[in-house]
Structures are given as structure tokens and as C-alpha cells.
Amino acid sequence: VSTPIDLHHHGDAEVAPGLVDLAVNVRHQPMPAWLADPIAASLASLAAYPDPAAATAAIAARHGRPADEVLLTAGAAQGFVLIAQASRGVRRPAVVHPQFTEPEAALVNAGHAVERVLLRAADGFRLDPGLVPADADLVMIGNPTNPTSVLHDRADITALARPGRVLVVDEAFADTTYRMGVDGEPESLAERRDVPGLIVVRSLTKTWGLAGLRIGYLLGPADLLTELRKAQPLWPVSTPALAAATACASPIAMTAEREIGREMAKDRAWLTARLRGIGPARDGVAEVTIAGAPASAFVLIRLPGADKIRVTLRERGFAVRRGDTFPGLGADYLRIAVRDTATTDAFVATLTDVLKESL
Ligand SMILES: Cc1ncc(COP(=O)(O)O)c(C=O)c1O
């Protein structure tokens, strides 16, 4: 890979005290008691080494799988590293972009030459399975995708599976998706045990505001997970993180997730409507275009000159995520977190002012 993109840049680097954070996609809400209490109670047993059995069983039950098809990790980020480290026999790994950059970074760190599959803006960044090289033996894709917020069809993703290929689907944001009339997470493959070589990556850090605790997990065939487990250090997930995993697999958590997803869909519709309300380019004011069909906790926009506008927005108190560190995007893209309507209104008013002043 020759493009000099900083794959290690993440939204947290754009946040600073005093700025409204629209750059990091972690939900900022008080922790519910059903989650806070077990985490706090776990502190009483910190003298013992962590035992993942109960949390593994709880996550397995949540997804209707046997326990040996679950591997708990220190966040989804560790999952990517395990996959990259354990993929020594892989010859042609392909990463579907634009997407979160850590999967590629982990592969590169493990010595792999990564092939980038670039989805097209003209297609609304939707997956075209035909773009993935037929002989790629490891394919990594995000669903819903960070930063495009696009939710690919399940059938397009499973079309990528084949014997001899490991297919990794990063579903870190699956719990942020919602579709009216659908019970559960639309397009998620977490429960699918019939897709050859499928590993689903999940995170509990986003919706539950646990980025500092580090908790996520992998779902997949037992033989593949056994190989990944060997790449893991001893006791990779702390006792408080295990307590959180158990709590987040409970029926109360799943009901709460669906409710959060439903509310977020409204906040997302509000954000997209307000952004569209800025209107077409006129009087020299640049046009804001929503890229793709957003389905997650953030919205990607295309805005000529976005790199400069981002700097001005910072001066006016708003941190948004730059687009130029994502392969397949560029300096004209910004990613904006979905927040409550008051925050969105304040942001869009400021963005509108900045655009007018930049005439
Ligand atoms: C798409 C995506 N996957 C995975 C991660 C990592 O999540 P975790 O905090 O569980 O390591 C992130 C974090 O930003 C992300 O955006």
C-alpha cells in the first residue's frame, strides 16, 4: 500500500476540552444501573485473575451460539489484531474501504500486503461484491460501515463467503441500526452459523459508553476462534469488562439497545434533514451532500473545502471527524456524530454561518 494515509488517526485525536464532540462515535449518556452496578461490584474481586466463562456463556446465549463460537476481546480493536496475527497463511488479504482503518493497520503491522477494495461514491458507497478479488483469502468489511454509515445488504456480504476464505465483518455499530418492522438488528450476521469462514466482530464500547473499559468479542466457527485464542495474551479481558459483557448480553440490555436504536434513527433523520436544509450551492456557498444512506451513529458529508471548514468549526467550538485519513475519501469529506436535536441544531447553525462567511 503506497498511499501515505495515517491509518492510526482516530476521532479521539480531534476532541479537546471545551469542544462539542461530534468526532467520536461513543454515546454520551449516564450509565444505567443494570450496567454500572455489576461493574462496580466486580471491583471487590480484582485480586483474582479474570474468568471469562460466565460472560462467554451470556454472549453465546444472546446470539444463539455455543460458547466455543465466542471469543471475548479487549475491544473490537484487539479482535482485528488477533485476526491479523493468526493469519500467517493468508496470501491475498483485501480490505473493503472506506472503513475503519485499524483492520488494515493490524494486517500491515503483522507483515501483510493489503489490497484495498474501494467502494464508489457514485454508488453511495454500497458494497459491490464483484469488486472483491476472487482469490482474496481474507476479506474485511464493516457493516454498518464507519465512516460512511452505510448498511450493506446481508445477501451482498454473504455473497463474499466461500470455502478457503475468511470473511471478517466488523459489526461494531450493528446495535445502532434500526429498521421499522424489523425485530432486532437489520442485516446483522451475528447469529449466522451457516456462512463458511465468517467471523463477526462486535464492540460493546460504543452504545454503552465503555471505550475506556475495552470490551468486545468475536463470533465465528470454533476452529477459527481456537487459532485466534492462541494469539491472545493471558487474561486479555479484565474482570470489570467481563461484568459489563454479561450485563450487556441480558434481555434488559437488548431491549434498551433497540430503544436506543429507534431514538437514534429519529436523531439521525433530524441531522440529515437539517444538513439538507443548508440547501444547494448558491451565491457561492458550497453545497453539503450527504454521502450514502446513513444508518448508524454518524453521517458522512461531502463538502468542497471541508478540510478548511473543519478547522473553522473547531474555532467555533465543534470537533468533527476529518475524512482525509480514510482510504477512498479525501479532504472534501467530514463525519459528524448523531447527537440530540439541540446539539444538531447548534452545529448546523454554526456550519451554515461558517459556509456563508467563507464566501
Ligand atoms: C467501525 C469500528 N470498529 C471497531 C472499533 C473499535 O472498537 P473498540 O472500542 O471495541 O475497540 C471502532 C472504534 O472507533 C470502529 O469505529
XYZ file of C-alpha atoms and ligand atoms in Angstrom:
375
model
C 0.000 0.000 0.000
C 1.697 3.185 -1.094
C -0.824 5.917 -0.245
C 0.566 7.952 2.658
C -2.571 7.940 4.776
C -2.298 7.991 8.568
C -4.259 4.844 9.370
C -3.743 5.480 13.065
C -5.664 8.736 13.146
C -8.968 8.377 15.036
C -11.699 10.757 16.078
C -10.451 10.949 19.667
C -7.443 12.933 18.403
C -9.835 15.665 17.226
C -11.518 16.214 20.563
C -10.256 18.743 23.111
C -11.651 20.232 26.326
C -14.336 22.803 25.583
C -15.258 21.406 22.165
C -18.613 19.807 21.408
C -17.594 16.294 20.408
C -19.073 15.301 17.059
C -15.911 13.391 16.156
C -16.081 10.279 18.349
C -18.967 7.860 17.905
C -19.319 6.818 21.512
C -22.694 7.530 23.084
C -22.530 10.051 25.911
C -25.298 9.138 28.346
C -25.369 8.271 32.032
C -24.692 4.580 32.581
C -27.821 2.612 33.515
C -27.799 0.904 36.939
C -28.082 -2.587 35.407
C -24.649 -1.915 33.858
C -22.962 0.326 36.444
C -23.822 -1.895 39.437
C -22.186 -5.128 38.213
C -19.115 -3.208 37.023
C -18.807 -1.579 40.462
C -19.445 -4.889 42.262
C -16.694 -6.570 40.240
C -14.109 -4.324 41.888
C -14.437 -6.482 45.019
C -12.881 -9.420 43.171
C -9.954 -7.735 41.466
C -7.458 -9.827 43.449
C -8.489 -12.887 41.419
C -7.485 -13.445 37.796
C -10.434 -12.937 35.457
C -12.573 -15.920 34.452
C -14.362 -15.371 31.126
C -16.693 -18.428 31.380
C -19.856 -16.672 32.589
C -19.531 -13.715 30.218
C -18.779 -16.035 27.288
C -21.865 -18.114 28.074
C -24.005 -14.986 28.326
C -22.817 -13.610 24.966
C -23.222 -17.037 23.357
C -26.800 -17.264 24.619
C -27.539 -13.781 23.346
C -26.525 -14.766 19.826
C -27.889 -18.331 19.918
C -24.467 -19.943 19.579
C -22.401 -22.470 21.543
C -19.801 -20.942 23.861
C -16.864 -22.112 21.726
C -18.102 -19.798 18.947
C -17.464 -16.717 21.121
C -14.090 -15.119 21.877
C -14.108 -12.152 24.252
C -11.566 -9.453 23.416
C -10.273 -6.188 24.846
C -12.486 -4.204 22.468
C -13.105 -4.907 18.792
C -9.660 -3.396 18.183
C -7.993 -6.429 19.763
C -10.084 -8.683 17.534
C -8.509 -7.158 14.418
C -5.016 -7.696 15.826
C -5.741 -11.347 16.659
C -7.095 -11.976 13.165
C -4.073 -10.293 11.576
C -1.562 -12.116 13.797
C -3.183 -15.504 13.327
C -3.468 -15.153 9.536
C 0.082 -16.185 8.731
C -1.041 -18.460 5.898
C -3.094 -15.725 4.226
C -1.702 -14.714 0.825
C -4.106 -12.116 -0.507
C -5.922 -10.101 2.177
C -8.387 -7.494 0.941
C -9.937 -4.688 2.972
C -13.099 -3.003 1.720
C -12.798 0.791 2.062
C -13.790 3.393 3.073
C -13.892 1.795 6.505
C -12.386 1.957 9.972
C -8.643 1.879 9.408
C -7.498 -0.428 12.207
C -8.236 -3.696 10.365
C -5.826 -2.666 7.612
C -3.328 -1.253 10.116
C -3.352 -4.536 12.059
C -2.748 -6.521 8.869
C 0.098 -4.233 7.812
C 1.657 -4.468 11.286
C 1.525 -8.248 11.001
C 3.508 -8.057 7.758
C 0.699 -8.465 5.216
C 0.498 -6.640 1.898
C -3.097 -5.409 1.902
C -5.208 -4.883 -1.163
C -7.699 -2.036 -0.891
C -11.109 -2.511 -2.449
C -12.584 0.969 -2.875
C -16.351 1.346 -2.910
C -17.539 4.195 -5.094
C -19.094 7.483 -4.040
C -21.272 7.297 -7.147
C -22.762 4.051 -5.777
C -23.430 5.674 -2.403
C -20.524 3.568 -1.058
C -22.663 0.421 -1.275
C -20.922 -2.906 -1.499
C -20.461 -4.301 -4.977
C -19.306 -7.860 -4.232
C -17.827 -8.049 -7.741
C -15.091 -5.572 -6.748
C -13.520 -8.039 -4.317
C -10.772 -10.136 -5.965
C -11.998 -13.706 -6.444
C -8.851 -15.190 -4.915
C -8.704 -12.955 -1.823
C -8.406 -15.420 1.061
C -9.159 -12.868 3.791
C -11.756 -10.119 3.299
C -12.548 -7.445 5.869
C -15.625 -5.233 5.692
C -17.623 -3.096 8.124
C -21.411 -3.260 8.493
C -22.751 -0.704 9.166
C -19.623 0.959 7.880
C -17.606 3.612 9.645
C -17.296 6.331 8.267
C -19.935 6.100 5.523
C -22.762 4.938 7.838
C -23.897 2.646 5.011
C -25.615 -0.602 5.979
C -24.877 -3.229 3.352
C -27.396 -5.915 2.498
C -26.781 -9.166 4.284
C -27.021 -11.011 0.968
C -24.252 -8.891 -0.596
C -21.960 -9.697 2.310
C -22.686 -13.410 2.421
C -22.061 -13.464 -1.348
C -18.418 -12.788 -0.422
C -18.111 -16.003 1.602
C -16.527 -19.072 0.073
C -14.525 -22.095 1.155
C -10.887 -21.174 1.744
C -11.683 -17.553 2.569
C -12.050 -15.909 5.974
C -14.694 -13.205 5.835
C -14.493 -10.686 8.679
C -17.498 -8.429 9.202
C -16.967 -5.597 11.669
C -20.357 -5.079 13.312
C -19.094 -2.666 15.987
C -22.078 -0.424 15.225
C -24.723 -3.067 14.474
C -26.662 -2.100 17.594
C -27.064 1.456 16.281
C -29.113 0.303 13.287
C -32.873 0.217 13.239
C -35.490 -0.578 10.650
C -39.169 -0.205 11.263
C -40.902 -3.568 11.342
C -37.647 -5.485 11.836
C -37.184 -7.220 15.156
C -33.503 -6.939 16.077
C -30.553 -5.628 14.099
C -31.279 -5.425 10.373
C -28.579 -7.043 8.198
C -26.551 -8.407 11.145
C -24.827 -11.746 10.611
C -24.063 -12.327 14.295
C -26.448 -15.261 14.516
C -25.466 -16.869 11.208
C -23.610 -20.153 11.687
C -24.044 -21.400 8.119
C -21.708 -18.950 6.334
C -18.275 -20.536 5.727
C -15.312 -18.713 7.282
C -17.455 -15.908 8.718
C -16.102 -14.019 11.730
C -18.284 -11.245 13.125
C -16.540 -8.562 15.198
C -18.626 -6.871 17.871
C -17.945 -3.987 20.242
C -19.658 -3.025 23.470
C -17.809 0.268 23.787
C -19.957 2.499 21.573
C -23.577 2.342 22.633
C -22.706 1.668 26.267
C -20.015 4.334 26.573
C -17.340 1.787 27.596
C -14.481 2.869 25.332
C -12.168 3.118 28.347
C -13.107 -0.316 29.658
C -12.171 -2.193 26.433
C -14.708 -4.906 25.766
C -15.798 -6.603 22.559
C -15.965 -10.100 21.095
C -15.657 -12.276 18.019
C -18.288 -14.734 16.798
C -17.327 -17.468 14.389
C -16.569 -21.137 13.755
C -14.958 -22.812 16.789
C -11.881 -23.973 14.858
C -11.099 -20.455 13.631
C -11.596 -18.949 17.078
C -9.286 -21.568 18.588
C -6.498 -20.261 16.341
C -7.250 -16.668 17.316
C -7.327 -17.552 21.012
C -3.729 -18.785 20.713
C -2.687 -15.297 19.608
C -4.279 -13.726 22.686
C -2.269 -12.861 25.801
C -3.285 -14.477 29.063
C -6.254 -12.806 30.787
C -6.914 -10.316 27.982
C -10.251 -9.087 29.329
C -10.416 -7.627 32.841
C -12.958 -8.649 35.463
C -14.912 -5.329 35.228
C -15.023 -5.706 31.432
C -16.353 -9.266 31.819
C -19.037 -7.987 34.194
C -20.010 -5.427 31.556
C -20.171 -8.106 28.841
C -22.508 -10.243 30.938
C -24.747 -7.271 31.682
C -24.811 -6.177 28.025
C -25.977 -9.636 26.944
C -29.019 -9.543 29.224
C -32.582 -9.151 27.950
C -32.788 -5.729 29.611
C -29.722 -4.599 27.634
C -31.104 -5.905 24.361
C -34.409 -4.142 24.899
C -32.551 -0.942 25.778
C -30.372 -1.249 22.671
C -33.402 -1.498 20.411
C -34.910 1.564 22.080
C -31.651 3.482 21.661
C -31.538 2.415 18.008
C -35.086 3.653 17.481
C -34.361 7.019 19.129
C -31.118 7.378 17.215
C -32.965 6.832 13.937
C -35.044 9.921 14.775
C -31.985 11.970 15.736
C -30.238 10.832 12.555
C -33.225 11.822 10.419
C -33.164 15.212 12.142
C -29.465 15.678 11.430
C -29.791 14.694 7.780
C -32.836 16.932 7.305
C -31.037 19.897 8.841
C -27.939 19.278 6.727
C -30.075 19.036 3.592
C -31.768 22.241 4.695
C -28.499 24.116 4.180
C -29.562 23.787 0.587
C -27.878 23.558 -2.763
C -24.815 25.580 -3.698
C -25.883 29.145 -4.308
C -24.374 32.568 -4.046
C -21.008 30.863 -3.888
C -21.909 28.859 -0.751
C -20.598 25.306 -1.041
C -23.115 22.500 -1.187
C -23.389 19.954 1.620
C -24.137 16.489 0.228
C -24.942 13.507 2.400
C -22.816 10.592 1.257
C -24.602 7.278 1.035
C -27.719 6.367 3.021
C -26.777 6.820 6.691
C -27.891 4.025 9.021
C -25.627 4.341 12.060
C -24.412 6.700 14.774
C -22.821 9.165 12.342
C -23.356 10.812 8.988
C -20.747 11.350 6.279
C -20.981 14.534 4.269
C -19.222 15.779 1.185
C -18.436 19.447 1.258
C -15.911 21.104 -1.058
C -13.211 22.658 1.131
C -14.203 20.549 4.149
C -10.616 20.415 5.395
C -10.564 24.187 5.951
C -14.138 24.322 7.215
C -13.278 21.703 9.847
C -10.597 23.980 11.249
C -13.013 26.921 11.433
C -15.625 24.721 13.100
C -13.067 23.895 15.788
C -12.531 27.600 16.399
C -16.317 27.883 16.835
C -16.419 25.031 19.357
C -17.268 21.921 17.292
C -14.995 18.928 16.699
C -15.932 16.867 13.634
C -14.035 13.953 12.124
C -11.811 14.660 9.142
C -12.362 12.487 6.084
C -8.922 12.554 4.523
C -7.452 9.769 6.664
C -9.908 7.220 5.255
C -8.767 5.450 2.066
C -11.316 6.162 -0.645
C -12.469 9.521 0.758
C -10.449 12.724 0.760
C -10.242 16.282 2.022
C -13.831 17.092 0.998
C -15.441 14.716 3.496
C -16.431 15.113 7.137
C -18.033 12.629 9.512
C -20.499 14.008 12.026
C -21.811 12.098 15.050
C -25.570 11.857 15.541
C -26.436 13.706 18.762
C -29.608 15.109 20.311
C -31.582 17.604 18.251
C -30.455 20.649 20.259
C -26.788 19.828 19.665
C -27.503 19.172 15.991
C -29.331 22.493 15.640
C -26.460 24.392 17.228
C -23.967 22.629 14.982
C -25.908 23.171 11.746
C -26.435 26.858 12.597
C -22.688 27.262 13.107
C -21.864 25.318 9.942
C -24.273 27.495 7.970
C -22.591 30.653 9.317
C -19.143 29.320 8.529
C -20.183 28.475 4.975
C -21.620 31.935 4.394
C -18.569 33.651 5.842
C -16.239 31.585 3.680
C -17.635 33.265 0.572
C -16.003 0.535 12.907
C -15.246 0.346 14.182
N -14.912 -0.877 14.557
C -14.249 -1.094 15.704
C -13.854 -0.051 16.504
C -13.095 -0.343 17.756
O -13.980 -0.552 18.805
P -13.494 -0.952 20.245
O -13.594 0.250 21.113
O -14.435 -2.038 20.671
O -12.084 -1.458 20.139
C -14.172 1.247 16.159
C -13.768 2.379 17.012
O -13.806 3.512 16.640
C -14.888 1.445 14.960
O -15.216 2.679 14.555
